[in-house]
PDB file of C-alpha atoms in Angstrom:
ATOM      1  CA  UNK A 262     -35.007 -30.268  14.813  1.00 66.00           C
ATOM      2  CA  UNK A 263     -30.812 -29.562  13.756  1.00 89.00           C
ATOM      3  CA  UNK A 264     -32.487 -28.671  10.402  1.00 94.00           C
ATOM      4  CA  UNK A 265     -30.411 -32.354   9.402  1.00 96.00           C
ATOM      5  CA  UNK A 266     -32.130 -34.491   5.882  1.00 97.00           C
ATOM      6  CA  UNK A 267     -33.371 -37.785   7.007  1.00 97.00           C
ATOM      7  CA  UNK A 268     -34.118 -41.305   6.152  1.00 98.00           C
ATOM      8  CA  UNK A 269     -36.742 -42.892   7.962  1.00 97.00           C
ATOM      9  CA  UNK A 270     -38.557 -46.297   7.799  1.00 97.00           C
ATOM     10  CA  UNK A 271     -42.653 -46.309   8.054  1.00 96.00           C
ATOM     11  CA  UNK A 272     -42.146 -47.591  11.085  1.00 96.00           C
ATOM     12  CA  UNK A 273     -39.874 -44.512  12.648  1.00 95.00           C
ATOM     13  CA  UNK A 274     -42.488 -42.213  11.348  1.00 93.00           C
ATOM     14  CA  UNK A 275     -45.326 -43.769  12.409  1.00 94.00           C
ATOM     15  CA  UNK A 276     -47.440 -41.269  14.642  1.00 91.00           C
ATOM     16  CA  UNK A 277     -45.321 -38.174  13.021  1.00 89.00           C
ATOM     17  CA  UNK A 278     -47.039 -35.538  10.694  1.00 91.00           C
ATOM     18  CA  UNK A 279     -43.831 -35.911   8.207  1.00 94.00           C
ATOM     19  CA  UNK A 280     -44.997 -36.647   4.941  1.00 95.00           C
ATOM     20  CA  UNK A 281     -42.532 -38.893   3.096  1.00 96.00           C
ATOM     21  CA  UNK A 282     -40.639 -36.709   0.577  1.00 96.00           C
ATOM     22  CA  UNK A 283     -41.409 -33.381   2.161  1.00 96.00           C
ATOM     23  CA  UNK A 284     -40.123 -33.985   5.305  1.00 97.00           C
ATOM     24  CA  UNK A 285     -37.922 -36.626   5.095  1.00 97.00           C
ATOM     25  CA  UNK A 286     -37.162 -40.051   2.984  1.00 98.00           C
ATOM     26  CA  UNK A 287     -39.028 -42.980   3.547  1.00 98.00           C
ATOM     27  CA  UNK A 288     -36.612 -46.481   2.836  1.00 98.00           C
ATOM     28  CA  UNK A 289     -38.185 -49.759   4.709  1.00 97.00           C
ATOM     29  CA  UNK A 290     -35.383 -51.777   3.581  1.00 96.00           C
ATOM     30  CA  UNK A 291     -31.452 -52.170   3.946  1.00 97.00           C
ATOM     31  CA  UNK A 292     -31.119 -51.357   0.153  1.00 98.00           C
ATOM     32  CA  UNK A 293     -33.529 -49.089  -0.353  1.00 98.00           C
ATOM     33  CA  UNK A 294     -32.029 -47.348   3.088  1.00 98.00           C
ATOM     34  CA  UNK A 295     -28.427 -47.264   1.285  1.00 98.00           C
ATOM     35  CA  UNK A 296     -29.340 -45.769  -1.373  1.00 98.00           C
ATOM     36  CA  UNK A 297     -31.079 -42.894   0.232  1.00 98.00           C
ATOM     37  CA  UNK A 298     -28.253 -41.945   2.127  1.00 98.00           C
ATOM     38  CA  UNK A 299     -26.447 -42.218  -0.544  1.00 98.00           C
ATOM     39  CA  UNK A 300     -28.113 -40.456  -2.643  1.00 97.00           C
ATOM     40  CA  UNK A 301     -29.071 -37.460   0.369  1.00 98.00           C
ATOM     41  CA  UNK A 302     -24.930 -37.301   0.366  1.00 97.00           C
ATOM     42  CA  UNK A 303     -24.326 -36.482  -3.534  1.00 97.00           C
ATOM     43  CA  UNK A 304     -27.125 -34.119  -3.203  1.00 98.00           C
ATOM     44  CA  UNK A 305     -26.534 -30.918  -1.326  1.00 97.00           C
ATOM     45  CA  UNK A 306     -29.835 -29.017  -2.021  1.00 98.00           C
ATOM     46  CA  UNK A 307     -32.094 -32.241  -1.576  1.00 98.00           C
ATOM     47  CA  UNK A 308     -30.528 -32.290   1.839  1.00 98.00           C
ATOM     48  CA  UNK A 309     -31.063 -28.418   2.587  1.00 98.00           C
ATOM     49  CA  UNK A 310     -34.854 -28.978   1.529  1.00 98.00           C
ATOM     50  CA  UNK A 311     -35.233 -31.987   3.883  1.00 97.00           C
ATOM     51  CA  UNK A 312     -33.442 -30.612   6.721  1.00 97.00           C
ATOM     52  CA  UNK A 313     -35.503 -27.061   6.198  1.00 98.00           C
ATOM     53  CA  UNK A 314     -38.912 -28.983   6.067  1.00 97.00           C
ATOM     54  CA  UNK A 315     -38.534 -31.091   9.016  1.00 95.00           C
ATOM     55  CA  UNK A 316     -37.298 -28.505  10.838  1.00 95.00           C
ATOM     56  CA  UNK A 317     -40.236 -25.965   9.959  1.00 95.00           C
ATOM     57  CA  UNK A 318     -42.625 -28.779  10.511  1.00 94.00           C
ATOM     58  CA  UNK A 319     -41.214 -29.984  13.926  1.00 91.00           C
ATOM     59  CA  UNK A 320     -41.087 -26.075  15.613  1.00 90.00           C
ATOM     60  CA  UNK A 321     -44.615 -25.555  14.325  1.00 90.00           C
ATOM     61  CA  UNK A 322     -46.402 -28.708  15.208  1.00 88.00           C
ATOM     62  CA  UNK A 323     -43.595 -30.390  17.966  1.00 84.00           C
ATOM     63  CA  UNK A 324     -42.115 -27.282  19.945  1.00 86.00           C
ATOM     64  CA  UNK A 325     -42.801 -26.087  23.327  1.00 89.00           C
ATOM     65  CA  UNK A 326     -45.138 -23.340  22.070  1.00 88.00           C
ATOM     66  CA  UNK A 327     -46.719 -25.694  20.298  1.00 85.00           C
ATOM     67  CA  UNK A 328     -47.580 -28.720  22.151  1.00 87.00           C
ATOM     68  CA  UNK A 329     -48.417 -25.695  25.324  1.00 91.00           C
ATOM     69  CA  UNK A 330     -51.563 -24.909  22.653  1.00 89.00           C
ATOM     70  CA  UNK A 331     -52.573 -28.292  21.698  1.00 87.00           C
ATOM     71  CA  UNK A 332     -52.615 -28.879  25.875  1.00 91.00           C
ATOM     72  CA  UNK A 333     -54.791 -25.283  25.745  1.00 93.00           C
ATOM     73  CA  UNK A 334     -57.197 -26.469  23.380  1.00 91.00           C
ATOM     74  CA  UNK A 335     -57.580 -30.009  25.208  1.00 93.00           C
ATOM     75  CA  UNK A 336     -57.957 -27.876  28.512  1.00 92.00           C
ATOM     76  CA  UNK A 337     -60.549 -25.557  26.869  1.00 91.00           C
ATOM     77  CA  UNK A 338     -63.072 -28.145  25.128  1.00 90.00           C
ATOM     78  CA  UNK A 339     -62.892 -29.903  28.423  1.00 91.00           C
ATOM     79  CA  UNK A 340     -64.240 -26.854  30.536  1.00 91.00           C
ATOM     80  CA  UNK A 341     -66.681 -26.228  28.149  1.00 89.00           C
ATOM     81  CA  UNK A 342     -67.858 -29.978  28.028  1.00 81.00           C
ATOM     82  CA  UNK A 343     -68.746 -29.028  32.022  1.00 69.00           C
ATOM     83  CA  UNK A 344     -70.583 -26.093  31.690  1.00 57.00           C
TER      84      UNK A 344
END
């Protein structure tokens, strides 16, 4: 979460709530991997928005505070399942 633009295959992103685009830039291919780096480095506000977006996504779905609720939750809809 450095607030950093990426490129990603399908398969790096698998499991990941990034939505290609938003988040980051989907390339599953050596060419179409060049030339979204390339094009991330001629682009100075594309990058901002990528790097911004990731990061906002990863502190509010990937951070401590975050994954401590998600354990919460799990914790609390198991209790109840005993009462």
């Amino acid at each position: 979460a450095m607030g950093k633009a990426v490129v990603a295959t399908s398969v790096a992103a698998h499991g990941f709530e990034a939505l290609p685009g938003e988040h980051f830039l989907k390339a599953d291919g050596a060419g179409d991997f060049a030339r979204a780096v390339v094009s991330l480095l001629g682009d100075a506000g594309e990058r901002h928005r990528l790097g911004a977006a990731g990061r906002l996504l990863v502190e509010k779905r990937y951070s401590d505070g975050a994954m401590a609720r998600s354990y919460e939750r799990v914790y609390e809809e198991l209790l109840e399942g005993d009462a």
